[in-house]
Amino acid sequence: MPRAGDNLSAEQLKQNFADLPAPLELDEALTDAARCLYCFDAPCTRACPTHIDIPKFIRQIMHRNSIGAAQTILEENILGGSCARACPTEVLCEGACVDNTLLKAPVQIGRLQRYACDAATAKGVRFFEAPPPTGKRVAIVGSGPAGLSCAHELRRAGHEVVVFEARDIPGGLNTLGISAYKISTEFSLSEVELVQQIGVDIRLNHHVDADGLRQLVADYDAVFMGIGLGRTAPLGIENEDAPGVWEALDFIFQTHTKPFEDCEIGKHVLVIGAGNTAADIATQATRLGAEKVTIAYRRGEEAMPAFAYEYEYMKSDGVLFDWHAQPNRVVVSDGVATGVEFIRTKLADPSSRTSKLSTISGSEFVICADMIVKALGQVPLSGLLDSLPNLKVDSGKVSIDPATGATSIPKLFAGGDCISKGGEIVDAVQQGKIAARGINGSL
Amino acid sequence: MALPDLTTEFCGVSAPNPFWLASAPPTNSAYQVRRAFEAGWGGAVWKTLNHEPIVNVSSRYGAVDYDGRKILGLNNIELITDRTLEVNLREIAEVKRDFPNHALFVSLMVETKRETWHDIVKQTQDTGADGIELNFGCPHGMSERGMGAAVGQVPEYTRMITEWVKEVATIPVIVKLTPNVTHVATVGRAAAEGGADAISLINTINSIIGIDLDTLAPKPSVRGKGSHGGYCGPAVKPIALNMVSECARDKDINIPISGIGGIQSWQDAVEFMLVGAGSVQVCTAVMHYGFRIVEHLISGMQGWMLERGYKSTSDFVGLSVPNIRHWGDLDLNYKVVAEIDQEKCVHCGLCYIACEDGCHQSIEREQQPVDEYLASNGHRAELLRSGGITVVPGAGEDYVNILTINQDTCVGCNMCSLVCPVDRCISMKEVDTGKAPMSWSEYQEGLAAGTIDKIQPPEHV
Ligand SMILES: Cc1cc2nc3c(=O)[nH]c(=O)nc-3n(C[C@H](O)[C@H](O)[C@H](O)COP(=O)(O)OP(=O)(O)OC[C@H]3O[C@@H](n4cnc5c(N)ncnc54)[C@H](O)[C@@H]3O)c2cc1C
Ligand SMILES: Cc1cc2nc3c(=O)[nH]c(=O)nc-3n(C[C@H](O)[C@H](O)[C@H](O)COP(=O)(O)O)c2cc1C
Ligand code: SF4
Ligand code: SF4
Ligand code: SF4
């Protein structure tokens, strides 16, 4: 497989992966902050899953108190810097902003949030301190957004917190899975540091299996499970494991674990699926220098699960779209994948993502590609979940009490993608926070 | 229909329009005044002259910004002209020769000596200038030397110096008043008694614009120290408007008024004229944006006159004077209440919190479920569909705040309509109280005579 560095210089690649959108300068921040109406019971705050007091922090920016603004943000969301960069603000805070109605464009809440967090980081301000120890110990499994948020909140309450992480790098998908032009690896790790700063002990290379988990539940006063999800779901078609066929996460992880020049990239990249993961891959593939990138999806444009702004990124990057194409089999020659055979689909209601789908016989066609990326959703970590018979799991999601994060096993709490089967960073942060409060109440 | 002619006569001097530059930095030199007249200004009052040029400090100006807008108010610690009298007088003569149809006044301020005043007035008249303005208003620097506000704050001095000037003046004399007094009309009367042909107001207001939070020095700062200065710009307009109207209503003044203070739009100018100003003068707005703003002043005023059928500025000068009354004359039985146009509302909640915390707890807030909100046709939000999610501006946690006025307890204070960001979303509606108009004085009389019941206080929570 060719490497990105074969065609593009390191400098060019760095530029291709520069922050999107770019950080705001002071004057831009002040101008945008001045647009905020300082709503009462603000819709944006209500629409933010972590309920950051947005009018308050924007007013703080406007009155040149970015440090105070950062505190307002981090108080509710310790990954406020990541969320500022990667949240789908269009459907969250910014979607709710009343300026959408008044001025036909929302206040740029995400970018302002980043502005404030960056200002605090640049000054090296530390907002949080652990109070005197309570003598209680909590174990956290998984150092993704859910685990980090839960750990931080518990540490702020004075408990001893140990995080067990299977990988050799902390942060979960926040570090490895988010497009590098949204959150760089370094930035994610700097947020992990915020959590370590107040005394959270993160132990890497520490995979917790079912027995280990039972042991933690026995040894600790409470355990939080923020293990996220597993591999990308299989397509269930012939030759899908042939060389040249990639898992979504493997494709993305390489941009965080190697220099961009060393990332493998095909000449023609075919992405199967049209969700946000597929969108990220298509956009990254063009930025790594693929000549042609095609998204193939079995439904139409109207039912595309990717957010509108992700679609805009793809279109501006020149990604091609093949709608109503359902994969039949991977075409292999000389033991290597060279394309995918599709069949055309027909939908009863094209605008519905759940509408019944039928295929048009005889409509088979092949899209050639030297790199094929499977970008369906991730599957649950059934290996671990199934070996805990007392754990109630509902269609792949760990069942919890939404008010406390408590699972069906006493002392075991959960949050993040493992309870939702895939949400956003900000959801995981909030669920970690709720569970921390639940744990606090239970101790 | 032809646009109305704005030619305006002010104390006997005619100008193409009522817009004059106030005596200030924009009228410092022939270069500037020429460019101003070419840009369309009808008149100018030359930067204040003295026999000896003064020495200024650096820096000189400070400003109040408000939530993203620059220069809501400006203050300065600058003095009068820093150029020689000779140069100024020569330039004035040249400009007047080249612009015979424009109003060119010259601002003067000298020591309180009769001969000194006589001398400068005579020298000024020799230039061919149309008139003189006596600067009795500068609140800083000059006042410590017994000039400017030191004169304007004492009615006797104002009258005396005006008399001195009038002893030799052959051209109209305007007395420029300081706002830094308890009752501006008292000084206005003194000027009229001294023989002034007109008054102009206001000069700048005593102020400290702010403190630099790094250096802890006042702004503007001169090597870490500062001094009070003169405040002007849009923020002072309401104060100036009141002072002009006080003078316009004062029967003992009865001479033309040139209105000054915070004028930046044509509406401001029209308002000054409605409360009695025969011409208006502008400083800060020009310092901020340049001479070109006069085009907007002209076209705005013409458009308004056309709409209302006025043919000349004299048709509307002073028309609002009879409407400005003592509080005691107002009708206690008149009532308005607020009303929200639900189709315009964007659900910011600002009216609610304003009334709840600062007014009369008369706005009800209902958390309407989003689906009910979408089913109603009272909303104006444009919905976005993204990733299968319908985005509803104004909504969060599955509800939208719907605000309604409780008109039984609303006192009609206007506050909600003032905070609402949407044009004409909250309006104030007159309600019929069924009672005949009654002023406070009539109320007092009625109470004393026992013919009227005591008005009960409004109900509060
Ligand atoms: C391709 C992709 C792109 C995305 N882009 C965005 C985006 O732009 N914006 C956004 O808001 N969200 C995005 N998301 C979603 C977001 O990344 C997740 O919702 C979020 O990371 C979930 O956090 P989590 O803590 O639940 O799980 P994860 O981030 O998955 O973290 C789980 C952690 O647990 C560890 N772990 C798992 N099992 C064990 C075990 N047995 N023992 C020890 N450790 C274990 C894992 O190694 C991992 O570090 C994206 C997701 C994907 C897949
Ligand atoms: C920097 C500055 C200098 C001024 N100098 C004079 C002056 O020399 N003589 C004078 O009569 N008024 C002077 N003024 C006052 C203005 O003429 C005017 O009365 C005042 O600024 C209010 O008008 P505005 O709000 O349009 O600026 C000065 C104002 C400023 C800002
Ligand atoms: S909804 Fe928009 S305008 Fe209102 S507080 Fe939030 S960001 Fe500001
Ligand atoms: S007019 Fe005043 S009292 Fe009436 S609703 Fe508005 S703010 Fe409240
Ligand atoms: S201030 Fe205006 S827009 Fe905002 S909630 Fe009240 S009525 Fe609606």
Tab-separated table of C-alpha atoms in Angstrom, chain A residues 245-405:
chain	number	residue	atom	x	y	z
A	245	VAL	CA	-9.880	-4.051	3.066
A	246	TRP	CA	-9.532	-1.888	6.166
A	247	GLU	CA	-11.387	-1.492	9.428
A	248	ALA	CA	-12.491	2.097	9.992
A	249	LEU	CA	-10.701	2.413	13.298
A	250	ASP	CA	-7.411	0.976	12.029
A	251	PHE	CA	-7.454	3.525	9.232
A	252	ILE	CA	-8.066	6.408	11.653
A	253	PHE	CA	-5.773	5.180	14.427
A	254	GLN	CA	-2.757	5.326	12.111
A	255	THR	CA	-3.124	9.116	11.819
A	256	HIS	CA	-2.670	9.344	15.594
A	257	THR	CA	0.031	6.761	16.086
A	258	LYS	CA	2.396	7.504	13.177
A	259	PRO	CA	3.631	10.609	11.384
A	260	PHE	CA	1.199	11.515	8.569
A	261	GLU	CA	3.865	10.690	5.954
A	262	ASP	CA	3.933	7.073	7.144
A	263	CYS	CA	0.151	6.586	6.997
A	264	GLU	CA	-0.980	4.096	4.393
A	265	ILE	CA	-3.330	5.495	1.775
A	266	GLY	CA	-4.775	4.057	-1.435
A	267	LYS	CA	-4.991	5.822	-4.782
A	268	HIS	CA	-8.693	5.171	-4.898
A	269	VAL	CA	-10.306	4.845	-1.510
A	270	LEU	CA	-13.770	3.362	-1.311
A	271	VAL	CA	-15.601	3.995	1.970
A	272	ILE	CA	-18.596	1.846	2.768
A	273	GLY	CA	-21.185	3.611	4.884
A	274	ALA	CA	-22.255	7.253	5.179
A	275	GLY	CA	-22.226	7.943	8.882
A	276	ASN	CA	-19.902	10.293	10.715
A	277	THR	CA	-17.122	7.712	10.826
A	278	ALA	CA	-17.355	7.255	7.054
A	279	ALA	CA	-17.319	11.032	6.639
A	280	ASP	CA	-14.194	11.332	8.806
A	281	ILE	CA	-12.442	8.644	6.776
A	282	ALA	CA	-13.355	10.162	3.438
A	283	THR	CA	-12.139	13.583	4.531
A	284	GLN	CA	-8.952	12.171	6.031
A	285	ALA	CA	-8.294	10.085	2.914
A	286	THR	CA	-8.402	13.137	0.651
A	287	ARG	CA	-6.118	14.958	3.054
A	288	LEU	CA	-3.667	12.046	3.029
A	289	GLY	CA	-3.504	12.429	-0.741
A	290	ALA	CA	-5.880	9.809	-2.202
A	291	GLU	CA	-6.628	10.667	-5.824
A	292	LYS	CA	-10.219	9.609	-5.649
A	293	VAL	CA	-12.447	8.943	-2.663
A	294	THR	CA	-15.894	7.443	-3.021
A	295	ILE	CA	-18.570	6.984	-0.401
A	296	ALA	CA	-20.978	4.153	-1.151
A	297	TYR	CA	-24.197	3.951	0.843
A	298	ARG	CA	-27.153	1.669	0.486
A	299	ARG	CA	-29.701	4.454	1.084
A	300	GLY	CA	-29.975	7.905	-0.485
A	301	GLU	CA	-28.561	11.284	0.376
A	302	GLU	CA	-31.714	12.202	2.334
A	303	ALA	CA	-31.182	9.367	4.778
A	304	MET	CA	-27.447	9.926	5.238
A	305	PRO	CA	-26.603	9.581	8.925
A	306	ALA	CA	-23.621	11.967	8.783
A	307	PHE	CA	-24.183	15.471	10.092
A	308	ALA	CA	-24.817	18.191	7.541
A	309	TYR	CA	-21.516	19.955	8.283
A	310	GLU	CA	-19.577	16.680	7.840
A	311	TYR	CA	-21.275	16.327	4.457
A	312	GLU	CA	-20.149	19.859	3.626
A	313	TYR	CA	-16.542	19.000	4.534
A	314	MET	CA	-16.699	15.972	2.254
A	315	LYS	CA	-18.183	17.896	-0.623
A	316	SER	CA	-15.604	20.654	-0.340
A	317	ASP	CA	-12.881	17.993	-0.292
A	318	GLY	CA	-14.213	16.593	-3.596
A	319	VAL	CA	-15.460	13.259	-2.259
A	320	LEU	CA	-17.682	11.311	-4.697
A	321	PHE	CA	-20.937	9.715	-3.615
A	322	ASP	CA	-22.624	6.585	-4.858
A	323	TRP	CA	-26.071	6.357	-3.269
A	324	HIS	CA	-28.385	3.317	-3.232
A	325	ALA	CA	-25.439	0.933	-3.519
A	326	GLN	CA	-25.436	-2.169	-1.347
A	327	PRO	CA	-22.169	-4.157	-1.212
A	328	ASN	CA	-22.422	-7.749	-2.525
A	329	ARG	CA	-18.841	-8.960	-2.344
A	330	VAL	CA	-15.282	-7.752	-2.328
A	331	VAL	CA	-13.642	-8.365	-5.716
A	332	VAL	CA	-10.236	-9.951	-5.312
A	333	SER	CA	-7.519	-10.518	-7.831
A	334	ASP	CA	-4.125	-12.068	-7.099
A	335	GLY	CA	-5.212	-12.318	-3.466
A	336	VAL	CA	-5.682	-8.562	-3.128
A	337	ALA	CA	-8.918	-6.574	-3.030
A	338	THR	CA	-9.416	-4.520	-6.205
A	339	GLY	CA	-12.965	-3.306	-5.740
A	340	VAL	CA	-16.427	-4.048	-4.475
A	341	GLU	CA	-19.396	-5.373	-6.359
A	342	PHE	CA	-22.636	-3.544	-5.465
A	343	ILE	CA	-26.283	-3.956	-6.248
A	344	ARG	CA	-28.728	-1.046	-6.564
A	345	THR	CA	-31.372	-0.635	-3.905
A	346	LYS	CA	-34.896	0.710	-3.887
A	347	LEU	CA	-36.622	2.253	-0.860
A	348	ALA	CA	-40.266	2.531	0.043
A	349	ASP	CA	-39.620	5.920	1.702
A	350	PRO	CA	-36.277	7.405	0.621
A	351	SER	CA	-36.242	10.014	3.398
A	352	SER	CA	-36.496	7.461	6.184
A	353	ARG	CA	-33.403	5.783	7.523
A	354	THR	CA	-35.442	2.770	8.612
A	355	SER	CA	-37.533	2.362	5.498
A	356	LYS	CA	-37.564	-1.130	4.000
A	357	LEU	CA	-34.912	-1.687	1.416
A	358	SER	CA	-35.071	-3.996	-1.603
A	359	THR	CA	-32.510	-4.686	-4.288
A	360	ILE	CA	-32.969	-4.347	-8.042
A	361	SER	CA	-31.954	-7.638	-9.607
A	362	GLY	CA	-29.497	-7.454	-12.483
A	363	SER	CA	-28.274	-4.019	-11.382
A	364	GLU	CA	-24.909	-5.274	-10.128
A	365	PHE	CA	-21.876	-3.084	-10.765
A	366	VAL	CA	-18.300	-2.828	-9.512
A	367	ILE	CA	-16.445	0.144	-8.059
A	368	CYS	CA	-12.689	-0.357	-8.341
A	369	ALA	CA	-10.485	0.680	-5.449
A	370	ASP	CA	-7.132	-0.254	-4.011
A	371	MET	CA	-8.210	0.651	-0.487
A	372	ILE	CA	-11.610	-0.296	0.851
A	373	VAL	CA	-12.646	0.965	4.279
A	374	LYS	CA	-15.524	-0.567	6.190
A	375	ALA	CA	-17.162	2.269	8.090
A	376	LEU	CA	-20.206	0.816	9.744
A	377	GLY	CA	-20.774	1.385	13.478
A	378	GLN	CA	-18.743	-0.324	16.205
A	379	VAL	CA	-19.970	-3.508	17.882
A	380	PRO	CA	-20.241	-3.895	21.683
A	381	LEU	CA	-17.407	-5.549	23.630
A	382	SER	CA	-19.495	-8.686	24.065
A	383	GLY	CA	-16.504	-10.755	25.190
A	384	LEU	CA	-16.387	-8.924	28.484
A	385	LEU	CA	-20.065	-8.058	28.838
A	386	ASP	CA	-21.277	-11.630	28.202
A	387	SER	CA	-18.961	-13.102	30.803
A	388	LEU	CA	-20.658	-11.050	33.521
A	389	PRO	CA	-23.958	-12.955	33.825
A	390	ASN	CA	-25.380	-10.584	36.439
A	391	LEU	CA	-24.851	-7.587	34.208
A	392	LYS	CA	-28.020	-6.492	32.503
A	393	VAL	CA	-27.315	-5.625	28.878
A	394	ASP	CA	-30.015	-4.517	26.483
A	395	SER	CA	-29.279	-5.023	22.753
A	396	GLY	CA	-25.593	-4.446	23.290
A	397	LYS	CA	-26.003	-1.526	25.693
A	398	VAL	CA	-25.141	-1.880	29.376
A	399	SER	CA	-28.359	-1.022	31.240
A	400	ILE	CA	-28.046	1.709	33.841
A	401	ASP	CA	-30.163	3.898	36.057
A	402	PRO	CA	-30.002	7.179	34.106
A	403	ALA	CA	-29.995	9.203	37.328
A	404	THR	CA	-26.950	7.521	38.885
A	405	GLY	CA	-25.240	5.406	36.230
